[in-house]
Short mmCIF file of C-alpha atoms in Angstrom, two decimals:
data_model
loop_
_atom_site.label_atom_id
_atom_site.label_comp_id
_atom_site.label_asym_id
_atom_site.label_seq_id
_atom_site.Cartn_x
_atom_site.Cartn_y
_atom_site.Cartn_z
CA UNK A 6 36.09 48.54 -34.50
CA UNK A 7 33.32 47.96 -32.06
CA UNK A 8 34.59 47.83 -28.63
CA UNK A 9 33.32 48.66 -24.90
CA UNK A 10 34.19 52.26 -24.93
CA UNK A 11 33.62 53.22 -28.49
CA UNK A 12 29.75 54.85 -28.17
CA UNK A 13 29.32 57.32 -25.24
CA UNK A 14 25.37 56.51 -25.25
CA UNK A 15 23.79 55.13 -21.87
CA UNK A 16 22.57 52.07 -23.30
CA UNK A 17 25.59 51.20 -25.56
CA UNK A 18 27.42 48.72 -22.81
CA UNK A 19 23.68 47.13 -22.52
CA UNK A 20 23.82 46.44 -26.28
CA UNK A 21 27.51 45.16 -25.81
CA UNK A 22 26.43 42.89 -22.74
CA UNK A 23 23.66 41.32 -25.28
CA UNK A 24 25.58 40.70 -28.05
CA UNK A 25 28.50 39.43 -26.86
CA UNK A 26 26.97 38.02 -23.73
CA UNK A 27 23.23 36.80 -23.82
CA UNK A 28 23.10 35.78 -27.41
CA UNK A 29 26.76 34.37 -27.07
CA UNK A 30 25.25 31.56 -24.27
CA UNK A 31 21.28 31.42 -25.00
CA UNK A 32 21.86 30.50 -28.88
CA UNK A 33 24.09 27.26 -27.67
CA UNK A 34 21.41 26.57 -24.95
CA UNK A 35 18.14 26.53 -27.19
CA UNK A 36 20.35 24.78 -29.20
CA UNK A 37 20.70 22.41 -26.45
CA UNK A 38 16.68 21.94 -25.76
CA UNK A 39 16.41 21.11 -29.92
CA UNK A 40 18.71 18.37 -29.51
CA UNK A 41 18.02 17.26 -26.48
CA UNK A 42 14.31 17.37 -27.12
CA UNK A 43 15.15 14.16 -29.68
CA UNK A 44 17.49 11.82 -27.43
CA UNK A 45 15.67 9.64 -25.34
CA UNK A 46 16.79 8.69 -21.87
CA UNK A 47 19.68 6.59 -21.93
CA UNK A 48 21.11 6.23 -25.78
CA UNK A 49 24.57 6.41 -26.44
CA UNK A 50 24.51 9.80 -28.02
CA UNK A 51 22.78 10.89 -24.27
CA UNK A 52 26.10 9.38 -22.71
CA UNK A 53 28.64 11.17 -25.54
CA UNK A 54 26.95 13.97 -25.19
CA UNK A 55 27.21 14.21 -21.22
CA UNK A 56 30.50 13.13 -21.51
CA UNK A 57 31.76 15.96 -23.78
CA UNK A 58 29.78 18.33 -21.50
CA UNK A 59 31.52 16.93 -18.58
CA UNK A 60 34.98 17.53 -20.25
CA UNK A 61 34.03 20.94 -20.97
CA UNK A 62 33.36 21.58 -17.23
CA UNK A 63 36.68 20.09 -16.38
CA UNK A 64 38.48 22.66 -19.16
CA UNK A 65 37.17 25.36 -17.48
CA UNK A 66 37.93 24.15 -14.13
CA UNK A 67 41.77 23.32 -14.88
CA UNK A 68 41.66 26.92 -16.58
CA UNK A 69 40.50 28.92 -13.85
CA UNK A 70 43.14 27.29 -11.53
CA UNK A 71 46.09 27.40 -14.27
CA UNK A 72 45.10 30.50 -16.21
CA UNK A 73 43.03 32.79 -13.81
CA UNK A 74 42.24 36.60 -13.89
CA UNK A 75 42.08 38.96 -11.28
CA UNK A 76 42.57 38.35 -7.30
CA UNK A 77 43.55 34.65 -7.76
CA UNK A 78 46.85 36.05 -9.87
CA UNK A 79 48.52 37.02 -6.69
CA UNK A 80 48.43 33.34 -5.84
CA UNK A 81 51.54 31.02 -7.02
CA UNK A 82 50.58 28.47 -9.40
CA UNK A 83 51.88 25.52 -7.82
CA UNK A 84 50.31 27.03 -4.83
CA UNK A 85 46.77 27.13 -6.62
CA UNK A 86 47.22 23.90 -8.33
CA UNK A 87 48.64 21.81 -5.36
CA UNK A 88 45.67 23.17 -3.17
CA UNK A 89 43.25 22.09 -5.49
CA UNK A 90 45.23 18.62 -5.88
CA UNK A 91 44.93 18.11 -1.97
CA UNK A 92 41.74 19.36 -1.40
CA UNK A 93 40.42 16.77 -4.43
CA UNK A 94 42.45 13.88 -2.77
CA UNK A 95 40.79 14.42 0.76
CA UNK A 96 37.38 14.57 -0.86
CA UNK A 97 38.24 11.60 -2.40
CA UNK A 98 39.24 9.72 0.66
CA UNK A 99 36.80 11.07 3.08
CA UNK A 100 33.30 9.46 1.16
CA UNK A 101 33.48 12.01 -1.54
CA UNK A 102 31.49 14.91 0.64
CA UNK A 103 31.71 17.91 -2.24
CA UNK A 104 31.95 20.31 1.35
CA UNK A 105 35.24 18.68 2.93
CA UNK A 106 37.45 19.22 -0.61
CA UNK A 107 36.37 22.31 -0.64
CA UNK A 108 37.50 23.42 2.91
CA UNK A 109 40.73 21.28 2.76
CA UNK A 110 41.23 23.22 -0.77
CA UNK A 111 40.90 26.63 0.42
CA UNK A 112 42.42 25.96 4.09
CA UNK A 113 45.34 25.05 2.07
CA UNK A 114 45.48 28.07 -0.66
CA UNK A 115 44.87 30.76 2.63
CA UNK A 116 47.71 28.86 4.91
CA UNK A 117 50.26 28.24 1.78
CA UNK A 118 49.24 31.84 1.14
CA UNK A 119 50.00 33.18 4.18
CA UNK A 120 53.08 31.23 4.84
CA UNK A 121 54.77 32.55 1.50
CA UNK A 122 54.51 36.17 2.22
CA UNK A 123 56.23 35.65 6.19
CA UNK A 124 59.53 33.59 5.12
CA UNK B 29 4.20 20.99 5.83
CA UNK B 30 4.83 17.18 4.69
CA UNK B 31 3.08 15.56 2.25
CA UNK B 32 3.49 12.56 0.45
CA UNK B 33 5.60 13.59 -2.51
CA UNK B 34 3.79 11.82 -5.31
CA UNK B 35 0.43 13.82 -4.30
CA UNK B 36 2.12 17.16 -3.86
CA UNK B 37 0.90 20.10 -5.77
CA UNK B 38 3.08 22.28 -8.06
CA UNK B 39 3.43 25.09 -5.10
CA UNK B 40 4.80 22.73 -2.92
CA UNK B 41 7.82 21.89 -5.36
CA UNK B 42 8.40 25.26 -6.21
CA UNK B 43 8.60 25.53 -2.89
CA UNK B 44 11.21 22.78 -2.40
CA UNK B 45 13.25 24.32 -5.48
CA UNK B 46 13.81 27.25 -4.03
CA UNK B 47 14.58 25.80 -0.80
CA UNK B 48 18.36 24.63 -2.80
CA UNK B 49 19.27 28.17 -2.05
CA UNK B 50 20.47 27.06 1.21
CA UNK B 51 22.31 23.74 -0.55
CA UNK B 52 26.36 24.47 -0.86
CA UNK B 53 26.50 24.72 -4.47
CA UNK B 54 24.37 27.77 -4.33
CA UNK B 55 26.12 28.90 -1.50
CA UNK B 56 29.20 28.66 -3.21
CA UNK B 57 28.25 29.81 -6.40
CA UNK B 58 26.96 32.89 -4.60
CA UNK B 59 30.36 33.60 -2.61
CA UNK B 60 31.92 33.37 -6.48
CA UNK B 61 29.58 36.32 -7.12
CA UNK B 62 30.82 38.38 -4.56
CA UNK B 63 34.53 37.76 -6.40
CA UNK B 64 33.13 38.11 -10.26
CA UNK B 65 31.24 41.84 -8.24
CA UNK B 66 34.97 42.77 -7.60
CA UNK B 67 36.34 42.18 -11.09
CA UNK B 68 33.82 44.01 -12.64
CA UNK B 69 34.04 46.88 -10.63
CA UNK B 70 37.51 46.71 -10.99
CA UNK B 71 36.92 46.79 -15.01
CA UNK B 72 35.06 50.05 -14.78
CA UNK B 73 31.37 48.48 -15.00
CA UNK B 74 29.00 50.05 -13.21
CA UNK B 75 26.88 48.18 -10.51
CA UNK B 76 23.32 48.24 -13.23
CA UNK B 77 25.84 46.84 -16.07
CA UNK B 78 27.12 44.10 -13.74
CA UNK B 79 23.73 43.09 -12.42
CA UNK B 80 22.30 43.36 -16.14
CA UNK B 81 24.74 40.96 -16.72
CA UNK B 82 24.10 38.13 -14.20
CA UNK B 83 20.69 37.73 -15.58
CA UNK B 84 20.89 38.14 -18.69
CA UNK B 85 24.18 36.35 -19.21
CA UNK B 86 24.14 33.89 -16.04
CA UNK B 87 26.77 31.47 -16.92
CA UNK B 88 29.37 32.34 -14.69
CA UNK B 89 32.99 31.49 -17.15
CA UNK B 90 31.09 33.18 -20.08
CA UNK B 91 30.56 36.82 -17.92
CA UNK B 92 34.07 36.21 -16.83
CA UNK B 93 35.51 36.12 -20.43
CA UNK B 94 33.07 39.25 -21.07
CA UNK B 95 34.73 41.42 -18.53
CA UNK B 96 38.35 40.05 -19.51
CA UNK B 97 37.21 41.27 -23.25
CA UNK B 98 36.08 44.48 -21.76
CA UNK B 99 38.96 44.86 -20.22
CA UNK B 100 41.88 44.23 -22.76
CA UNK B 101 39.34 46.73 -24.93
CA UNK B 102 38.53 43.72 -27.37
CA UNK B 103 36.49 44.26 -30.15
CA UNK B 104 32.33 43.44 -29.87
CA UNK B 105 32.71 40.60 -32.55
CA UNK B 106 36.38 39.33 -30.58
CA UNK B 107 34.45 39.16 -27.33
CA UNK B 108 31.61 37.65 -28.62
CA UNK B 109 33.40 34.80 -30.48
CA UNK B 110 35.44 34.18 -27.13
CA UNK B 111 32.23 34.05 -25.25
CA UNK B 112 30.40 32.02 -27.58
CA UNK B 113 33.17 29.15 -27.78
CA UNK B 114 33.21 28.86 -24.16
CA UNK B 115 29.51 28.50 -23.98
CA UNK B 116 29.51 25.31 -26.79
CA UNK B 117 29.05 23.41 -23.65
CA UNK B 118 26.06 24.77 -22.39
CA UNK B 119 24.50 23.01 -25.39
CA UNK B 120 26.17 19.30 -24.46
CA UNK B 121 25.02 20.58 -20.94
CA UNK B 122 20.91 21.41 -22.06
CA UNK B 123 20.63 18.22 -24.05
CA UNK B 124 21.56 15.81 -21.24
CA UNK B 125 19.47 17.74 -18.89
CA UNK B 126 16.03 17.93 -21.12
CA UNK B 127 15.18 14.36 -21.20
CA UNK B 128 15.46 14.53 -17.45
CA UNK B 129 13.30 17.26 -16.90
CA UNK B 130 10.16 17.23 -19.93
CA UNK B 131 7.71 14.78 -20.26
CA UNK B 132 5.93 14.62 -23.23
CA UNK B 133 3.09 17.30 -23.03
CA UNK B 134 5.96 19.98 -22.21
CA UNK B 135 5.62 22.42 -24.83
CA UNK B 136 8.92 23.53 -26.36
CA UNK B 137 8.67 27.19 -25.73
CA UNK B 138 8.74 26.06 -21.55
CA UNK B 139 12.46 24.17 -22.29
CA UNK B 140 13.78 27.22 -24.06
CA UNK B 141 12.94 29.76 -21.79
CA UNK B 142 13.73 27.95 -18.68
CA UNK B 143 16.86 26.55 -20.57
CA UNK B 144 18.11 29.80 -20.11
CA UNK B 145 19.29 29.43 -16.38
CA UNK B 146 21.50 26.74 -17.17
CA UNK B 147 24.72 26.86 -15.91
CA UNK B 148 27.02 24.69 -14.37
CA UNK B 149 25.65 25.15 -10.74
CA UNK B 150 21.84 25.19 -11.98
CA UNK B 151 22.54 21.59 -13.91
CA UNK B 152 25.12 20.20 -10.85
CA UNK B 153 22.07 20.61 -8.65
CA UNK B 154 19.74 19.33 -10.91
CA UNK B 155 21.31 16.64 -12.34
CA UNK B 156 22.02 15.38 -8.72
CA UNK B 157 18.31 15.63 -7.31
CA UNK B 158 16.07 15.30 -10.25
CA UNK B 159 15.09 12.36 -10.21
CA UNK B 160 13.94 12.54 -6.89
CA UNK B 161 11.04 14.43 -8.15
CA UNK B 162 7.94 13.37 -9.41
CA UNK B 163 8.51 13.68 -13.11
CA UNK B 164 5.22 16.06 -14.09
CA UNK B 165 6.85 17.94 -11.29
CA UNK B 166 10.95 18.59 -12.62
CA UNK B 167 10.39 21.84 -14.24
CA UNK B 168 8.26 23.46 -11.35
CA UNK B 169 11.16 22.02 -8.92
CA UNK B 170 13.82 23.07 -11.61
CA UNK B 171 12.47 26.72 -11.51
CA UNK B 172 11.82 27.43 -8.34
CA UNK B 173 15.46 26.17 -7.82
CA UNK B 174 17.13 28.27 -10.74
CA UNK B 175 14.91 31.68 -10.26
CA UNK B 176 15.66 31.72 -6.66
CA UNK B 177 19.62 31.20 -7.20
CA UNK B 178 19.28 33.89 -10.49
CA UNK B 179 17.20 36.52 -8.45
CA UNK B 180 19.43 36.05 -4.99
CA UNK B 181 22.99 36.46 -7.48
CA UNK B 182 21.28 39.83 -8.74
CA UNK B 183 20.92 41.25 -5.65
CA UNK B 184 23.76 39.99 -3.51
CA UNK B 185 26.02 41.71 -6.65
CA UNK B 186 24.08 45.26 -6.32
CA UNK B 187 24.62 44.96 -2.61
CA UNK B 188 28.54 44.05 -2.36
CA UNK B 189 28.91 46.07 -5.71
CA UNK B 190 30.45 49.45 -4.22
CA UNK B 191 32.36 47.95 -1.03
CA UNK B 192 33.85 44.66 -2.66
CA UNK B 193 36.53 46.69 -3.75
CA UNK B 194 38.19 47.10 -0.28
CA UNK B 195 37.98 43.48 0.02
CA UNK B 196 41.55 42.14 1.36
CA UNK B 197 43.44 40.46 -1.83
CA UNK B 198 43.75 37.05 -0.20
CA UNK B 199 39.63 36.91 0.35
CA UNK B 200 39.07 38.32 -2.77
CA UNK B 201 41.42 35.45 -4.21
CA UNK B 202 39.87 32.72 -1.81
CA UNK B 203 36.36 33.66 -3.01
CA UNK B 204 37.75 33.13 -6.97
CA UNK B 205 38.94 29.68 -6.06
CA UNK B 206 35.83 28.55 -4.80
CA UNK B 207 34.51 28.04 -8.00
CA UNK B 208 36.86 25.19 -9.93
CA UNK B 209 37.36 23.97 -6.70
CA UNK B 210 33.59 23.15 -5.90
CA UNK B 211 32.51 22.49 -9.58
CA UNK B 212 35.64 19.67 -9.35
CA UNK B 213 34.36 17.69 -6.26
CA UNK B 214 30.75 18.28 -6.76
CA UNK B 215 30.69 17.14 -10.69
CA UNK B 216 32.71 14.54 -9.76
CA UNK B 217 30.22 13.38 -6.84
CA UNK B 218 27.09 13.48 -9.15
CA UNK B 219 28.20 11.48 -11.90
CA UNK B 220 26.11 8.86 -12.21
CA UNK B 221 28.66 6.49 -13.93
CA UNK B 222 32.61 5.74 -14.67
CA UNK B 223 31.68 8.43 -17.91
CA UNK B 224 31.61 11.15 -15.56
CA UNK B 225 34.78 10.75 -13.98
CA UNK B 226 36.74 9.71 -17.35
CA UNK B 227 35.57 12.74 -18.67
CA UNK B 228 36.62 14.64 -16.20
CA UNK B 229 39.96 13.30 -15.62
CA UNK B 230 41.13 13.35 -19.08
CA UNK B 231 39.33 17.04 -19.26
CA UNK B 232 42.14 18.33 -16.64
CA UNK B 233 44.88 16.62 -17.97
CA UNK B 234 43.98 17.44 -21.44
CA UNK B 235 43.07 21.29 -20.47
CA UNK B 236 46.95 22.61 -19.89
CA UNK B 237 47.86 20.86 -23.69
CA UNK B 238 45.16 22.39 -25.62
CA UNK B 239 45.67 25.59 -24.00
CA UNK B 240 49.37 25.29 -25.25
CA UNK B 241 48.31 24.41 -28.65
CA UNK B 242 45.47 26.55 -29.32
CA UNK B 243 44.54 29.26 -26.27
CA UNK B 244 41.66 30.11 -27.91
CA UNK B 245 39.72 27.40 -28.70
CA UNK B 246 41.13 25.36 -26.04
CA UNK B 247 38.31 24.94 -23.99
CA UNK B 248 36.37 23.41 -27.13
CA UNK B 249 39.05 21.10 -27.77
CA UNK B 250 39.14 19.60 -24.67
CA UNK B 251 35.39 18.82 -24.06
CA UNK B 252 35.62 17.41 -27.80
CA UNK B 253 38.49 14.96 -27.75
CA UNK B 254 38.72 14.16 -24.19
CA UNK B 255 34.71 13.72 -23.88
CA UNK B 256 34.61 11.06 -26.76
CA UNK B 257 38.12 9.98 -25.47
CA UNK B 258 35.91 9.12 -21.62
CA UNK B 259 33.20 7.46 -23.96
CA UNK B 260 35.23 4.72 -26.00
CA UNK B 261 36.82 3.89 -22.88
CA UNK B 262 33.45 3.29 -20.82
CA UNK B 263 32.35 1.23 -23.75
CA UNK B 264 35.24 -1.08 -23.57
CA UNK B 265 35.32 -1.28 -20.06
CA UNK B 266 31.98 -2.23 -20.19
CA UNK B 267 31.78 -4.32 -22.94
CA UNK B 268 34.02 -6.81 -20.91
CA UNK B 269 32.11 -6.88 -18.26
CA UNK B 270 28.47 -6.97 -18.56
CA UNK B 271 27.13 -6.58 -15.18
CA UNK B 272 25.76 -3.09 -14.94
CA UNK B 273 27.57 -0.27 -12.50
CA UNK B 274 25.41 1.06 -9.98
CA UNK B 275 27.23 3.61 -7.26
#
């Protein structure tokens, strides 16, 4: 099989990177312009659509806090998730300013963090 | 400089595109770079793969499912059906954001090249400030905006590239977490209607099941069944009462 390390050439990972990275997203997004080139402002199909795309979003979100890779693995899960949690609720309550979840979210992670590794 | 927007000439909102560099979702999109620099390096890219990449690639989940792919030594065609399924939502993503930005003597090669910087951060931004703009003016706004954010990624990742690695674990963990956390509160603060935040409710909850069901395809799932799930419930919520929702 075909995988990262399997051609020694210079340009092989840049052929990798294109298949399986650029025409992986850019076929789904002119995809995207052809369809969205025929819905007019406000139709229902507008509003599916931006709801599906707006679940999709929150898939990926709930994954990269559940299910992440790299650095954020050394982080507890409850940890991760109940930062995220409190951060949200503060946003929430505090006129829904996008920067004051975010710093109550990673305050959170850093002290819980931080915490864990002196008891 | 001020002028009166609706006279303003095309430089001028180029100009006030790439001004949204200094907004906090490109801020915080950029910090995420700095993390996504780390985790390719620490895949065994080198610094012109990884900034090859983030261009040609941009979406941030889809270059992180590339790397994971490179790194478990998956298959081309494995990686690229991974990669491909998470990006099904840059298409829902496109659609909603096209009627916003053409008017109708945009010609269609314009919404597919400049579809290509698309991404959630690029359509968050957007999507909140759009109509702001003069409509003959959204794609000269929109790509000043998303070159600016594409060009500054490129070059903040071939500057941290070689010294991100010595980055302390619990910044390098920090800087990962910025990502859900910010595309959480800042979707959530640009939908325009209830939609928005049904969908993304029933998006989290739904996330964790699908991903027990079906890891693979669980991001698909999701945006499928909990998106239409958002939808008939706006409708009958709606439906009972008439009076129109405005935020």
């Amino acid at each position: 099989m075909m995988t990262w390390q399997s051609l020694d050439a210079w340009w092989w990972p840049f052929v990798f990177i294109m298949i399986g990275g650029w025409l992986a997203t850019d076929a789904w997004r002119w995809l995207g312009v052809l369809i969205g080139n025929r819905l007019s402002d406000d139709s229902p199909i507008l509003i599916w659509v931006r709801s599906v795309a707006t679940a999709l979003v929150a898939a990926v979100i709930a994954k990269l806090i559940l299910y992440p890779s790299g650095a954020l693995l050394d982080f507890p899960v409850i940890l991760r998730a109940g930062a995220a949690l409190f951060g949200f609720t503060v946003f929430l309550k505090f006129n829904r300013k996008p920067w004051i979840g975010i710093l109550t979210a990673v305050v959170t992670l850093v002290a819980g963090q931080i915490l864990l590794a002196n008891l | 400089m001020i002028m009166p927007a609706h006279r303003a000439g095309r430089t001028y909102w180029f100009m006030r595109g790439m001004q949204g560099i200094f907004s906090l979702p490109a801020l915080i999109l950029l910090s995420s770079f700095i993390g996504f620099a780390g985790f390719a390096s620490e895949a065994g890219l080198t610094m012109s793969e990884t900034v090859f990449m983030v261009g040609i690639v941009w979406a941030l989940p889809a270059k992180v499912l590339l790397v994971s792919g490179i790194l478990s030594n998956a298959s081309l065609p494995a990686a690229f059906l991974t990669v491909t399924l998470s990006s099904i939502r840059l298409m829902p993503m496109v659609a909603a954001l096209i009627p916003e930005i053409r008017t109708r003597k945009t010609p269609l090669w314009v919404l597919l090249l400049i579809s290509h910087f698309v991404a959630v951060t690029a359509w968050v931004f957007a999507m909140e400030r759009i109509r702001d703009v003069p409509a003959d003016r959204r794609i000269t706004f929109f790509s000043g905006f998303a070159l600016t954010l594409s060009a500054s990624a490129m070059i903040l990742v071939a500057l941290v590239f070689s010294i991100v690695d010595e980055l302390p674990p619990l910044l390098a963990g920090t800087l990962f977490f910025l990502t859900p956390i910010y595309f959480l509160t800042s979707i959530w603060a640009s939908s325009r209607d209830a939609v928005g935040h049904y969908a993304m409710i029933a998006g989290l909850v739904l996330a964790p099941v699908f991903h027990q069901i079906s890891p693979e395809f669980d991001i698909l799932y999701t945006g499928v069944v909990a998106g239409t799930l958002a939808f008939f419930v706006q409708r009958s919520v709606s439906s009972k009462k008439p009076t129109k929702e405005r935020p």
